mmCIF file of C-alpha atoms and ligand atoms in Angstrom:
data_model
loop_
_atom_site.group_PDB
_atom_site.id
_atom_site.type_symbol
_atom_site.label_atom_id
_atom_site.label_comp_id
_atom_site.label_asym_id
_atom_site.label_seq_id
_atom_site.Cartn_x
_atom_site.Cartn_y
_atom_site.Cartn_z
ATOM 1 C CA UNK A 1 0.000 0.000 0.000
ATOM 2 C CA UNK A 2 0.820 3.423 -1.251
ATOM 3 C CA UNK A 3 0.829 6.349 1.616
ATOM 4 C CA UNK A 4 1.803 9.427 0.732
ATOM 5 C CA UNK A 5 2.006 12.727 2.633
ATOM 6 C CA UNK A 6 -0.301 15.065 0.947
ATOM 7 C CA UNK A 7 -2.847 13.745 -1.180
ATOM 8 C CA UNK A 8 -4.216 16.786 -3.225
ATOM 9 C CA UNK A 9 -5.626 14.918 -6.367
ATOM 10 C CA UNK A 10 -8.267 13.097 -3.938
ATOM 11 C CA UNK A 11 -9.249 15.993 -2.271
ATOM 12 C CA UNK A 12 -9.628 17.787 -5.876
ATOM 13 C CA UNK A 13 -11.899 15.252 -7.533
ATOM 14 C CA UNK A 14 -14.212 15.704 -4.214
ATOM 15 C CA UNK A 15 -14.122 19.710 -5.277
ATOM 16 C CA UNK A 16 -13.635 19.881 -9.177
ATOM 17 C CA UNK A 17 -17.336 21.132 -10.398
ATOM 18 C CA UNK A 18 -17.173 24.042 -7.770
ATOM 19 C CA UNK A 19 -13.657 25.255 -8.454
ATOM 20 C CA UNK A 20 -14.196 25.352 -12.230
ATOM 21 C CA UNK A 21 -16.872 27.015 -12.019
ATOM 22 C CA UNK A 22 -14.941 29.870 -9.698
ATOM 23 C CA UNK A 23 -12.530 29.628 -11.605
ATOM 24 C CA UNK A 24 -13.850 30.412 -15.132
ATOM 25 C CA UNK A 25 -15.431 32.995 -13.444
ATOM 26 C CA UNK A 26 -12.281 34.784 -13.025
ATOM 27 C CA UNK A 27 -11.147 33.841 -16.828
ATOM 28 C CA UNK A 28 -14.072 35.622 -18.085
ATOM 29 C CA UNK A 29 -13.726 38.692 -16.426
ATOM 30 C CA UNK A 30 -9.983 38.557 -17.434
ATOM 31 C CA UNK A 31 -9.220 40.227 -13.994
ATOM 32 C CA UNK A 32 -6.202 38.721 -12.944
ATOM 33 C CA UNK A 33 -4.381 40.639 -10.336
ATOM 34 C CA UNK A 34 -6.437 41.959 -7.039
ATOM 35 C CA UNK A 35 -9.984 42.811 -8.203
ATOM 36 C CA UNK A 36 -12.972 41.822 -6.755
ATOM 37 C CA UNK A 37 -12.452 37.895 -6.166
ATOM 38 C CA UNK A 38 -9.297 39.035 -3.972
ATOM 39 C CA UNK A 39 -11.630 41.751 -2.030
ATOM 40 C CA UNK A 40 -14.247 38.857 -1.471
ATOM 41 C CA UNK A 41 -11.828 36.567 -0.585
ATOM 42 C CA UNK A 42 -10.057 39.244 1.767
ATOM 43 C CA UNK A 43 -13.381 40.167 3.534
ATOM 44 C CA UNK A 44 -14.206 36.062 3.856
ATOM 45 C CA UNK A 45 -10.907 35.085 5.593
ATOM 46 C CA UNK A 46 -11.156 38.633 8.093
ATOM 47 C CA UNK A 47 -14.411 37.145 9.330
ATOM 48 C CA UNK A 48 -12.969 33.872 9.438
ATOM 49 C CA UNK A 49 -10.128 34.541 11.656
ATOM 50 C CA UNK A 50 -12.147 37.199 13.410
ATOM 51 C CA UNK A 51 -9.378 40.077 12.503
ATOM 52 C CA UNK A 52 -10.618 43.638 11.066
ATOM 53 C CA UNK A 53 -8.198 44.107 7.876
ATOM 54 C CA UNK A 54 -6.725 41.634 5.631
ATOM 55 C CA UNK A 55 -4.995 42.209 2.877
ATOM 56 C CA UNK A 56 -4.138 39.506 -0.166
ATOM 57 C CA UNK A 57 -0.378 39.061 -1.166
ATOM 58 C CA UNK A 58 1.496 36.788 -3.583
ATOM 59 C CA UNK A 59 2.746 34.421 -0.768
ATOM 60 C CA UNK A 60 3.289 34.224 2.739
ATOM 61 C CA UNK A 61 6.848 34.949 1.990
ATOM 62 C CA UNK A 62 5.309 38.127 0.716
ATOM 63 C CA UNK A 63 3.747 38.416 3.519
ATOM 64 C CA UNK A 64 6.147 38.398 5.965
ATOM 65 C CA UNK A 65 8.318 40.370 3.881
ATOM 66 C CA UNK A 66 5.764 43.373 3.507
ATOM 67 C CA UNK A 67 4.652 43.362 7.251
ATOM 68 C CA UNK A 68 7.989 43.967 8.048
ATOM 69 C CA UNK A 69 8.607 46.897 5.716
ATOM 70 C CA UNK A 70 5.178 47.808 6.956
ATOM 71 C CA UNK A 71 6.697 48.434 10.397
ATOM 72 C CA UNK A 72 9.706 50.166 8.711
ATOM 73 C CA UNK A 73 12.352 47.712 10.189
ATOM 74 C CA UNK A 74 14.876 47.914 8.289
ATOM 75 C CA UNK A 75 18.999 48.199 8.222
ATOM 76 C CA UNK A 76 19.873 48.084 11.905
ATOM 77 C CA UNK A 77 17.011 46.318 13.576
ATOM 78 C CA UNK A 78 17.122 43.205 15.072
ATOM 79 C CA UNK A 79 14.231 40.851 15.077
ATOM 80 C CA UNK A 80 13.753 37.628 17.152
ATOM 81 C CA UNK A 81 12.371 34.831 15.917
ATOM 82 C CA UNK A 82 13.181 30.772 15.809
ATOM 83 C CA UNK A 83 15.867 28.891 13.979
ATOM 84 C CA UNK A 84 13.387 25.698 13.566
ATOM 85 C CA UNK A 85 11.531 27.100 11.039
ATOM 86 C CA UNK A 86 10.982 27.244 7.048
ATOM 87 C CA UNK A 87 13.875 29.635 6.359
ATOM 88 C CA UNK A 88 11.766 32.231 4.752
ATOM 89 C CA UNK A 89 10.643 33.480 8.436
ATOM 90 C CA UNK A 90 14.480 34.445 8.243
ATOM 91 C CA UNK A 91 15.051 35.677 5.348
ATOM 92 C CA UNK A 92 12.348 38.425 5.358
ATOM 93 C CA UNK A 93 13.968 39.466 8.257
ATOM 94 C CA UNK A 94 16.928 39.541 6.183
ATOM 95 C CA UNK A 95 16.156 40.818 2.993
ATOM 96 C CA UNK A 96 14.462 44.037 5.114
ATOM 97 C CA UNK A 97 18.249 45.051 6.196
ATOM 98 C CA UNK A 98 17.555 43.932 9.978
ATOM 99 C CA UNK A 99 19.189 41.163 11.534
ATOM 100 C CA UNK A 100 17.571 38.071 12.457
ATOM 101 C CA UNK A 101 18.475 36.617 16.114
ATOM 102 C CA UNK A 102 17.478 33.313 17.280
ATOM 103 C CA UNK A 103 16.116 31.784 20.426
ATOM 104 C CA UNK A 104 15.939 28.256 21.044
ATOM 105 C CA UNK A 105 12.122 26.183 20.797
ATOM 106 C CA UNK A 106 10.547 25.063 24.245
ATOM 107 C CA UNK A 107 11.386 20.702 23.770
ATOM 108 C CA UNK A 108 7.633 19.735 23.966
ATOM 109 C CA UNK A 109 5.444 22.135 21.350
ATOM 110 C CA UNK A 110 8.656 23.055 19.325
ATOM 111 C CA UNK A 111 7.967 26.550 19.156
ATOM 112 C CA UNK A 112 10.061 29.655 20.774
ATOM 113 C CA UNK A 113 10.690 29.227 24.196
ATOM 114 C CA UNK A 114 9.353 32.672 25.716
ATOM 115 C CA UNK A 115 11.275 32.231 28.821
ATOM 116 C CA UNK A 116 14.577 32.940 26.788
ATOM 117 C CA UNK A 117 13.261 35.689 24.631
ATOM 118 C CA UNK A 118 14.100 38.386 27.080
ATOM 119 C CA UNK A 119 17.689 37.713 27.471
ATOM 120 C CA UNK A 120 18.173 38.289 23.175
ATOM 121 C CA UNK A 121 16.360 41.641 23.380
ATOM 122 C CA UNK A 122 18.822 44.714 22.718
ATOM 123 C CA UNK A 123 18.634 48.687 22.394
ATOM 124 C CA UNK A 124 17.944 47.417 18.259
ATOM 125 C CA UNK A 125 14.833 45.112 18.913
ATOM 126 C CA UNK A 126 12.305 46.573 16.659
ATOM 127 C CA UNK A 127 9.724 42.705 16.702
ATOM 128 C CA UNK A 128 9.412 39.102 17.533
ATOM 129 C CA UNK A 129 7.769 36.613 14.891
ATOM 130 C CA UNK A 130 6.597 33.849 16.519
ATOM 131 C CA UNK A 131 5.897 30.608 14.023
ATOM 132 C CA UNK A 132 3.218 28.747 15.227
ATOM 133 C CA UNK A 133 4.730 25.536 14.088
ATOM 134 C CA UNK A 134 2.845 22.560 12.405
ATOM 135 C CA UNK A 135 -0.406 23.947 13.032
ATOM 136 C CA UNK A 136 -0.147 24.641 16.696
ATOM 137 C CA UNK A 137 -0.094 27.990 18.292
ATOM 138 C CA UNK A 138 3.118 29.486 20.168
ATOM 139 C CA UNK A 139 2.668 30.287 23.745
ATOM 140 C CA UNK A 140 1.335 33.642 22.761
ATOM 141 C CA UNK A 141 0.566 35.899 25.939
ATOM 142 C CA UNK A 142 4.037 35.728 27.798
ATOM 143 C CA UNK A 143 5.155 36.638 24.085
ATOM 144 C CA UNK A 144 2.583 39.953 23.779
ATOM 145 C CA UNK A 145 3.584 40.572 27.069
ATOM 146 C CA UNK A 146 7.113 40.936 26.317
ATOM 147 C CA UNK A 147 5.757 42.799 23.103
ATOM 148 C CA UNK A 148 4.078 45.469 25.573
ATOM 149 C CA UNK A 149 6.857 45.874 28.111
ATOM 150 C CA UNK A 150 9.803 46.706 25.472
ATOM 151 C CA UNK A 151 7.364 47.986 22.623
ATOM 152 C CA UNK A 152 8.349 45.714 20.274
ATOM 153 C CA UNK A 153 6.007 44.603 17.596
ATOM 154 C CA UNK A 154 4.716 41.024 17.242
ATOM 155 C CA UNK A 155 4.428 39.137 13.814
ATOM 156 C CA UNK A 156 3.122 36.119 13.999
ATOM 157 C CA UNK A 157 3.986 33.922 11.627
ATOM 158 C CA UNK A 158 0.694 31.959 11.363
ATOM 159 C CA UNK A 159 1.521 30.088 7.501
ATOM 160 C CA UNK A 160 0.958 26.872 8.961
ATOM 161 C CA UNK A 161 -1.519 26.847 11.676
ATOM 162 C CA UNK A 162 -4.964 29.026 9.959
ATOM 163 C CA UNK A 163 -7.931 28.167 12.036
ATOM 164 C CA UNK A 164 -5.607 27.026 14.772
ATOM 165 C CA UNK A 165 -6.566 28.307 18.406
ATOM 166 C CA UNK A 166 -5.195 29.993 21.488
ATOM 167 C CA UNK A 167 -7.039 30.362 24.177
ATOM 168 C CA UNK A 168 -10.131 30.518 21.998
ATOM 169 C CA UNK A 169 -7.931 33.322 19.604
ATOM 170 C CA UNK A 170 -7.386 32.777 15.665
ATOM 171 C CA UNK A 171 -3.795 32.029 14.671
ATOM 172 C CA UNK A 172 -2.550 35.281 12.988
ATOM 173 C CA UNK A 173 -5.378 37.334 14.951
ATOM 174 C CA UNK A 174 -3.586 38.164 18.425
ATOM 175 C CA UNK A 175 -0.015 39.791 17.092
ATOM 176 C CA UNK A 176 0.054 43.671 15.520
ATOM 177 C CA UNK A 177 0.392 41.273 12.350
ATOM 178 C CA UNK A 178 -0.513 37.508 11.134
ATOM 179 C CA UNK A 179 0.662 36.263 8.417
ATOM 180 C CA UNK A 180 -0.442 33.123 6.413
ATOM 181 C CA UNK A 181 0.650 31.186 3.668
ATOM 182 C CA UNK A 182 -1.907 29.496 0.976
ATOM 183 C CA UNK A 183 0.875 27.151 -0.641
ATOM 184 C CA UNK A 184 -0.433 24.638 -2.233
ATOM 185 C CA UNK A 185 0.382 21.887 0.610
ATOM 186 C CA UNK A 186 -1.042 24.280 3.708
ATOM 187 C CA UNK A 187 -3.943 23.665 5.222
ATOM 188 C CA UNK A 188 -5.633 25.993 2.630
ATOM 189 C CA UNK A 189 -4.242 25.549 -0.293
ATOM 190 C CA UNK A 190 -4.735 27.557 -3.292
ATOM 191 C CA UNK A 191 -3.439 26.662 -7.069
ATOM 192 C CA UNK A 192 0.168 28.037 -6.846
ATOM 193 C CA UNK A 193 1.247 31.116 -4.691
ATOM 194 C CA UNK A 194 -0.646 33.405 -2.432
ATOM 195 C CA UNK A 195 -1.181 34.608 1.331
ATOM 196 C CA UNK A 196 -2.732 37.134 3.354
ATOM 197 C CA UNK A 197 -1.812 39.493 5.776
ATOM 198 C CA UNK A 198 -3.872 40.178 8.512
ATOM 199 C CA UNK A 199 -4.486 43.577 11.399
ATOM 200 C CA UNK A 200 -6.399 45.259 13.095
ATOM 201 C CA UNK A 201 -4.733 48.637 12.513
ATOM 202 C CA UNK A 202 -6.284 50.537 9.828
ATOM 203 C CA UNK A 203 -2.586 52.289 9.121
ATOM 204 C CA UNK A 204 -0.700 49.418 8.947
ATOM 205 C CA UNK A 205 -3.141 47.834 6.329
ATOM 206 C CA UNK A 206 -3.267 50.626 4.268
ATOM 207 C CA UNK A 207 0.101 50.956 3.957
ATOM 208 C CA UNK A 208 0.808 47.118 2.779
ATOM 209 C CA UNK A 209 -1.971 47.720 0.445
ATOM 210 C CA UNK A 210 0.531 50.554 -1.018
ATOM 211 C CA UNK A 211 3.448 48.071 -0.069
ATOM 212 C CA UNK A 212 2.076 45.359 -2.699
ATOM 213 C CA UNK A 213 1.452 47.575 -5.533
ATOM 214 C CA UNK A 214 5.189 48.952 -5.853
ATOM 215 C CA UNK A 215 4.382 51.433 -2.790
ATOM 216 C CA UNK A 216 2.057 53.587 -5.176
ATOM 217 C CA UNK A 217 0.312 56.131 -3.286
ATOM 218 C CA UNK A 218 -1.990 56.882 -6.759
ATOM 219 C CA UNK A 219 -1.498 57.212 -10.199
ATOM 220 C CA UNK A 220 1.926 57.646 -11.262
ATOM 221 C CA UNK A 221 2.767 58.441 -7.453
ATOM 222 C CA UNK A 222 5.362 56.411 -4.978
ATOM 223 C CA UNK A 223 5.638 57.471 -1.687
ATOM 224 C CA UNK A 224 7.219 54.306 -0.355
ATOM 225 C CA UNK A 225 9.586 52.081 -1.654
ATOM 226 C CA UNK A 226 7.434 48.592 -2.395
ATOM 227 C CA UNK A 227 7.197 45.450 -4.286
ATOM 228 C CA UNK A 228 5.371 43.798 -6.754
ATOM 229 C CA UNK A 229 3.295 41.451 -4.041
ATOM 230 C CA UNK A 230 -0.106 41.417 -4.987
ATOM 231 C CA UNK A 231 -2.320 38.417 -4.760
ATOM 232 C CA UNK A 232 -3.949 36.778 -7.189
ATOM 233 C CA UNK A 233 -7.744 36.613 -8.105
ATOM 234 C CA UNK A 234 -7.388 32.836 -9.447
ATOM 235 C CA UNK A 235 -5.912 31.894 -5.863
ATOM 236 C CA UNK A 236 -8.943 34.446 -4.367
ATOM 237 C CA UNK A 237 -11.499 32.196 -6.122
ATOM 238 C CA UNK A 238 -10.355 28.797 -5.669
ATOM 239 C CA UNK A 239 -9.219 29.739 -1.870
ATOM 240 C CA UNK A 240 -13.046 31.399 -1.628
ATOM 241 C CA UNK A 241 -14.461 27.411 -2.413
ATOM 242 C CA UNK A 242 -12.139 25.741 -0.663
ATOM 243 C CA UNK A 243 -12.600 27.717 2.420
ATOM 244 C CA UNK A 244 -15.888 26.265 3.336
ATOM 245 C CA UNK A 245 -14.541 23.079 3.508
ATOM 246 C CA UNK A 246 -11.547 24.034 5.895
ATOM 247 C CA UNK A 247 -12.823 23.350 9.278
ATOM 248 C CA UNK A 248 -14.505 19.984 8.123
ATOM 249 C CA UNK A 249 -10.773 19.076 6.849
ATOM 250 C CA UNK A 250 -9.150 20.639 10.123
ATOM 251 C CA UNK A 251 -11.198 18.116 12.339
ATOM 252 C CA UNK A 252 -10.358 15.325 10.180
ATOM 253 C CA UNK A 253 -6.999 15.936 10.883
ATOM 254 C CA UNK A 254 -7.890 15.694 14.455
ATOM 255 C CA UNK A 255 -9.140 12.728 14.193
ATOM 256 C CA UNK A 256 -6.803 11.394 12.402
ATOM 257 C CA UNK A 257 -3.955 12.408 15.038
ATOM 258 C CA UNK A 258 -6.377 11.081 17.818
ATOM 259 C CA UNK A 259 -6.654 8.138 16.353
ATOM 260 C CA UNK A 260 -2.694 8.002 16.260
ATOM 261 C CA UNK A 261 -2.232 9.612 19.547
ATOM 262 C CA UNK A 262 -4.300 6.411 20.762
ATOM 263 C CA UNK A 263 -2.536 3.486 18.771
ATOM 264 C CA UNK A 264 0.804 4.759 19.377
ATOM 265 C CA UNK A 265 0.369 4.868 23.111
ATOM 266 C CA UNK A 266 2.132 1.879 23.421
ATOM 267 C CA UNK A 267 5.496 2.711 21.602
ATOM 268 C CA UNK A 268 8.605 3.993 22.475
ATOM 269 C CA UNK A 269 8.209 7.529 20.801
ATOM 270 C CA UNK A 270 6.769 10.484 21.789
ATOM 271 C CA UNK A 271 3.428 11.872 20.182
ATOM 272 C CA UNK A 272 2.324 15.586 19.628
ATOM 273 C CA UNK A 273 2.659 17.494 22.968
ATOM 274 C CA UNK A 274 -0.494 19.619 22.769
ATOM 275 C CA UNK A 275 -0.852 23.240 25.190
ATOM 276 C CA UNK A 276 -4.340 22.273 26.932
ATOM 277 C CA UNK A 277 -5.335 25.906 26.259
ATOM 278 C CA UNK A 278 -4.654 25.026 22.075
ATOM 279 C CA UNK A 279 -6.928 23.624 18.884
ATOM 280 C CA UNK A 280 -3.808 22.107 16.960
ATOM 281 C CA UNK A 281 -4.400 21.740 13.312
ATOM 282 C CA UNK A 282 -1.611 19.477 12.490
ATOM 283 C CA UNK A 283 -0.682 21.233 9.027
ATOM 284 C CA UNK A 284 2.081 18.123 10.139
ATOM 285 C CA UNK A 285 2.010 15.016 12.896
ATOM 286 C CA UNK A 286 5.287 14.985 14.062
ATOM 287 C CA UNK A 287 6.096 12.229 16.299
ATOM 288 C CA UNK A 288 10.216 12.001 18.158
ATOM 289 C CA UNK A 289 12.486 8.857 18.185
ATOM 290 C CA UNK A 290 15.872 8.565 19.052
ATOM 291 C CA UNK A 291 16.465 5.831 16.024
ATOM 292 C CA UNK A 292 14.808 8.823 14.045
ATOM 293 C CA UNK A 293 16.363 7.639 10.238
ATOM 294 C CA UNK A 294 16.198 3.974 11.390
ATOM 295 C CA UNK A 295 12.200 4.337 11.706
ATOM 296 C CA UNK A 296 12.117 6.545 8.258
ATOM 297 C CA UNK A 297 13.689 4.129 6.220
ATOM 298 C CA UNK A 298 11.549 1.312 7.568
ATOM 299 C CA UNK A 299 8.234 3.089 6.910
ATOM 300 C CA UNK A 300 9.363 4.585 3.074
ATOM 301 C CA UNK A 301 10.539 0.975 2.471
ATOM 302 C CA UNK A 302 6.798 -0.281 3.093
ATOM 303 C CA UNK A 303 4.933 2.953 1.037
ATOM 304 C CA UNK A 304 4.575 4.960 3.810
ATOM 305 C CA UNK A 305 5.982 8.826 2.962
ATOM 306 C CA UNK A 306 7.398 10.340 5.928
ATOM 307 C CA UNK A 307 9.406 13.724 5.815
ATOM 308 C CA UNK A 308 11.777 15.947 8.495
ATOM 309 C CA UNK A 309 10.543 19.016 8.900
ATOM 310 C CA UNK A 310 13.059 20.843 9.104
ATOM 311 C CA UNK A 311 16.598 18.338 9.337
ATOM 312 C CA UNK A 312 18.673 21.565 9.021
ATOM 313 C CA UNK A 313 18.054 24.260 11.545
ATOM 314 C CA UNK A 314 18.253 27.936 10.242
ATOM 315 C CA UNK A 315 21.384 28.421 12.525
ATOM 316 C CA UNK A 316 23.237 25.762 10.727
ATOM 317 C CA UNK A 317 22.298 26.891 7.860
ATOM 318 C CA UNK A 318 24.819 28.435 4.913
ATOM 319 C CA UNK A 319 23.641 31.828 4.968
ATOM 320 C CA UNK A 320 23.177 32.179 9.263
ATOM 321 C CA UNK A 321 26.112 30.124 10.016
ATOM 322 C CA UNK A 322 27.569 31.526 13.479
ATOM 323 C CA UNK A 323 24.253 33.003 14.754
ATOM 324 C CA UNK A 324 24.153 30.791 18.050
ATOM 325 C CA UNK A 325 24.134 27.544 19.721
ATOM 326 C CA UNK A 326 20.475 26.095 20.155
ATOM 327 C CA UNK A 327 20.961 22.721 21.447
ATOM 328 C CA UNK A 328 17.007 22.018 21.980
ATOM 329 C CA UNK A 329 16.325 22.733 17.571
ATOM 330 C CA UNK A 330 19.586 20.428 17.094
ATOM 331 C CA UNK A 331 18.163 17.581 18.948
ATOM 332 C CA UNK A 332 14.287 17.932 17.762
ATOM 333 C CA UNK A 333 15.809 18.302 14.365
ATOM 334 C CA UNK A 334 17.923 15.089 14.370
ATOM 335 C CA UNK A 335 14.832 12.857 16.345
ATOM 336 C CA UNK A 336 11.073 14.538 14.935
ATOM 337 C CA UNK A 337 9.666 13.044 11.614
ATOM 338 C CA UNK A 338 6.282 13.831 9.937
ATOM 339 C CA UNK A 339 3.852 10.964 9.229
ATOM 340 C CA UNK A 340 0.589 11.547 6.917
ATOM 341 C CA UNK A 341 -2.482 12.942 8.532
ATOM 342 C CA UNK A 342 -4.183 14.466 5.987
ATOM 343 C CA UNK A 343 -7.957 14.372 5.533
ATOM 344 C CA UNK A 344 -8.097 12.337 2.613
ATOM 345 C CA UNK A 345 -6.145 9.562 4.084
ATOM 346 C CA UNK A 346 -8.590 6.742 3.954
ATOM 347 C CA UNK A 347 -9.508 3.770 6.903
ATOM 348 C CA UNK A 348 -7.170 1.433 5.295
ATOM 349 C CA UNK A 349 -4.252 3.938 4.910
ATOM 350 C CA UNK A 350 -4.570 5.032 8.048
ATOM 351 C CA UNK A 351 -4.788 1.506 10.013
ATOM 352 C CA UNK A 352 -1.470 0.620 7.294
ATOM 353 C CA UNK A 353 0.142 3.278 9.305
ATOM 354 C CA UNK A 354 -0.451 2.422 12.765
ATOM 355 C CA UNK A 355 0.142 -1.899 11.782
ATOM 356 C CA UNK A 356 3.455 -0.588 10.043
ATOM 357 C CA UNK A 357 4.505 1.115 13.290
ATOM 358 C CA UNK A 358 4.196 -1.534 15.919
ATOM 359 C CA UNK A 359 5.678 -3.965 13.462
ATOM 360 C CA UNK A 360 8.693 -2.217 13.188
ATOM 361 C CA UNK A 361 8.814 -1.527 17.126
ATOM 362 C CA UNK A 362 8.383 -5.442 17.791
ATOM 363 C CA UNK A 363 11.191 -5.468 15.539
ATOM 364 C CA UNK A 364 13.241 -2.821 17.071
ATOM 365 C CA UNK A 365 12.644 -4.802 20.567
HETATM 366 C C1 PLP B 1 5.096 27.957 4.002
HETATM 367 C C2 PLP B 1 5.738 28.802 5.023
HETATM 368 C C3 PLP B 1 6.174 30.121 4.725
HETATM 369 C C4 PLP B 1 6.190 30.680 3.347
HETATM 370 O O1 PLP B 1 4.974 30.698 2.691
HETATM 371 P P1 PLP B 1 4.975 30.698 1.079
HETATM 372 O O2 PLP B 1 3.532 30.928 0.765
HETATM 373 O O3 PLP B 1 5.461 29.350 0.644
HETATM 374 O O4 PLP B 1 5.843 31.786 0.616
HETATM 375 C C5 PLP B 1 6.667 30.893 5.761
HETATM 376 N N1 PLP B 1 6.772 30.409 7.011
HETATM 377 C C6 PLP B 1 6.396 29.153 7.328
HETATM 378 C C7 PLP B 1 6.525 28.684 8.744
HETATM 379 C C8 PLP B 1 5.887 28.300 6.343
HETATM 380 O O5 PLP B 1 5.540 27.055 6.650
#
């Protein structure tokens, strides 16, 4: 049997009529970039995630990107965020001016530790971004606390956790900004590139509005210094229909990792630590080993497609090389793999998964 981490064909034959549809819409009103699929769509995910402004970019790269030059950081500034993340939390930082510094993950939820924020913040701290990371929420109120005492602005980084909660909160709704990715293999997904920025300050939207159309201020006009970072109305209309099907698929996941939390009770790993005071989405189930590549090579030898997300910290990484020793990300990174628990995994793949498991830890016994 066949398992494989991301199954987007199934979940597109269950979908096809509607997105066509939306889609052709948008092919006869030849009305490609922004427009008024993006504006619905924009409106749609503010309710959703209960935030009063959101504005549609080309990625969540983008996004990040632009709600940092939203905030002016810039050559100078230091921002702190985590170094066990997708590297493009970093490199906005980067390609702003600022410098990105690091603080090592708390060894149960994998996100920043807040308790060792403090000690990284300088007379140059200008933000934190916080990552909530494989669809679960950082420990967000020590972190806005820390935001209020120093006045530093919080980002959160929210590309793989939307309609993850804290504390009853929306992912991407509790920082100055959220920001969320819609790449094809997140949670929402759209047809190629887009994301969203989120606020509730009416200044700081506007201004990323300018930000994605080359920091035009009207016709002919450029007050700021922007980008070409617009989002696009195909991703607007197929992210519009897929939408209403996003909490259904969120509680499959769930399930799904209940039903492996359960199974797995037995065997020598550890499962998803989850905050009591969270609604995980598990964008990823990521279990730890210590025989991490031992168990990944048995399971891709049966079918079953397993990834490490991410094997290479950011510190360790070519371009931040010598930014700090984080022993907690070096050891999650060498022991944490990601097994399949999307929502189109069927009965059969998912029992595969759990009989695959305890084989190979009567095996490892
Ligand atoms: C996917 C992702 C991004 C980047 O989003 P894109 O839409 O691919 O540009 C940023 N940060 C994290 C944590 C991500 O998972």
């Amino acid at each position: 049997m066949k398992v494989p981490l991301i199954d987007l064909i199934s979940q597109y034959r269950y979908i096809k009529d509607e997105i066509k549809v939306a889609i052709d819409e948008v092919i006869e009103s030849q009305q490609f970039c922004l427009g008024e699929k993006v504006e619905q769509f924009e409106d749609e995910i503010a309710e959703y995630c209960n935030v009063k402004y959101s504005v549609g970019v080309a990625s969540g790269s983008d996004a990040l990107l632009l709600s940092l030059m939203a905030l002016s950081i810039g050559y100078g500034d230091e921002v702190i965020t985590t170094p066990f993340t997708f590297i493009a939390t970093a490199y906005a930082i980067s390609l702003t001016g600022a410098t990105p510094i690091f603080v090592d993950i708390d060894a149960k939820t994998y996100n920043i530790n807040p308790n060792l924020i403090e000690e990284k913040i300088t007379d140059r701290t200008r933000a934190i971004i916080p990552v909530h990371l494989y669809g679960q929420c950082a420990d967000m109120d020590p972190i806005l606390k820390i935001g209020n005492k120093y006045n530093l602005c919080i980002i959160e980084d929210a590309a793989q956790a939307i309609g993850a909660e804290y504390k009853g909160r929306k992912a991407g709704s509790m920082g100055d900004l959220g920001c969320i990715s819609f790449y094809p293999s997140k949670n929402l997904g759209g047809y190629g590139d887009s994301g969203v920025v989120m606020t509730k300050s009416e200044m700081l939207a506007n201004r990323i509005k300018a930000l994605r159309i080359h920091g035009e201020g009207g016709k002919n006009y450029y007050p700021l210094l922007g980008i070409n970072g617009r989002m696009d109305a195909i991703q607007a209309a197929v992210l519009s229909v897929k939408l209403k099907y996003l909490d259904n698929w969120n509680d499959t996941r769930r399930k799904n990792a209940a039903f492996y939390n359960a199974t797995f009770a037995d065997l020598n790993i550890m499962t998803p630590y989850v905050d009591l005071w969270n609604e995980h989405v598990y964008y990823q189930y990521v279990i730890r080993t210590e025989n991490r590549d031992n168990l990944m090579g048995f399971l891709n030898s049966k079918g079953i497609e397993v990834r490490v997300y991410y094997p290479i910290p950011l510190h360790l990484q070519g371009c931040y090389s010598n930014s700090g020793n984080f022993p907690i990300t070096e050891k999650m990174a060498k022991e944490t793999v990601a097994l399949p628990v999307h929502p189109e995994l069927t009965k059969e793949q998912r029992d595969y998964v759990v009989v695959t498991m305890q084989n190979y830890f009567k095996e490892a016994i």
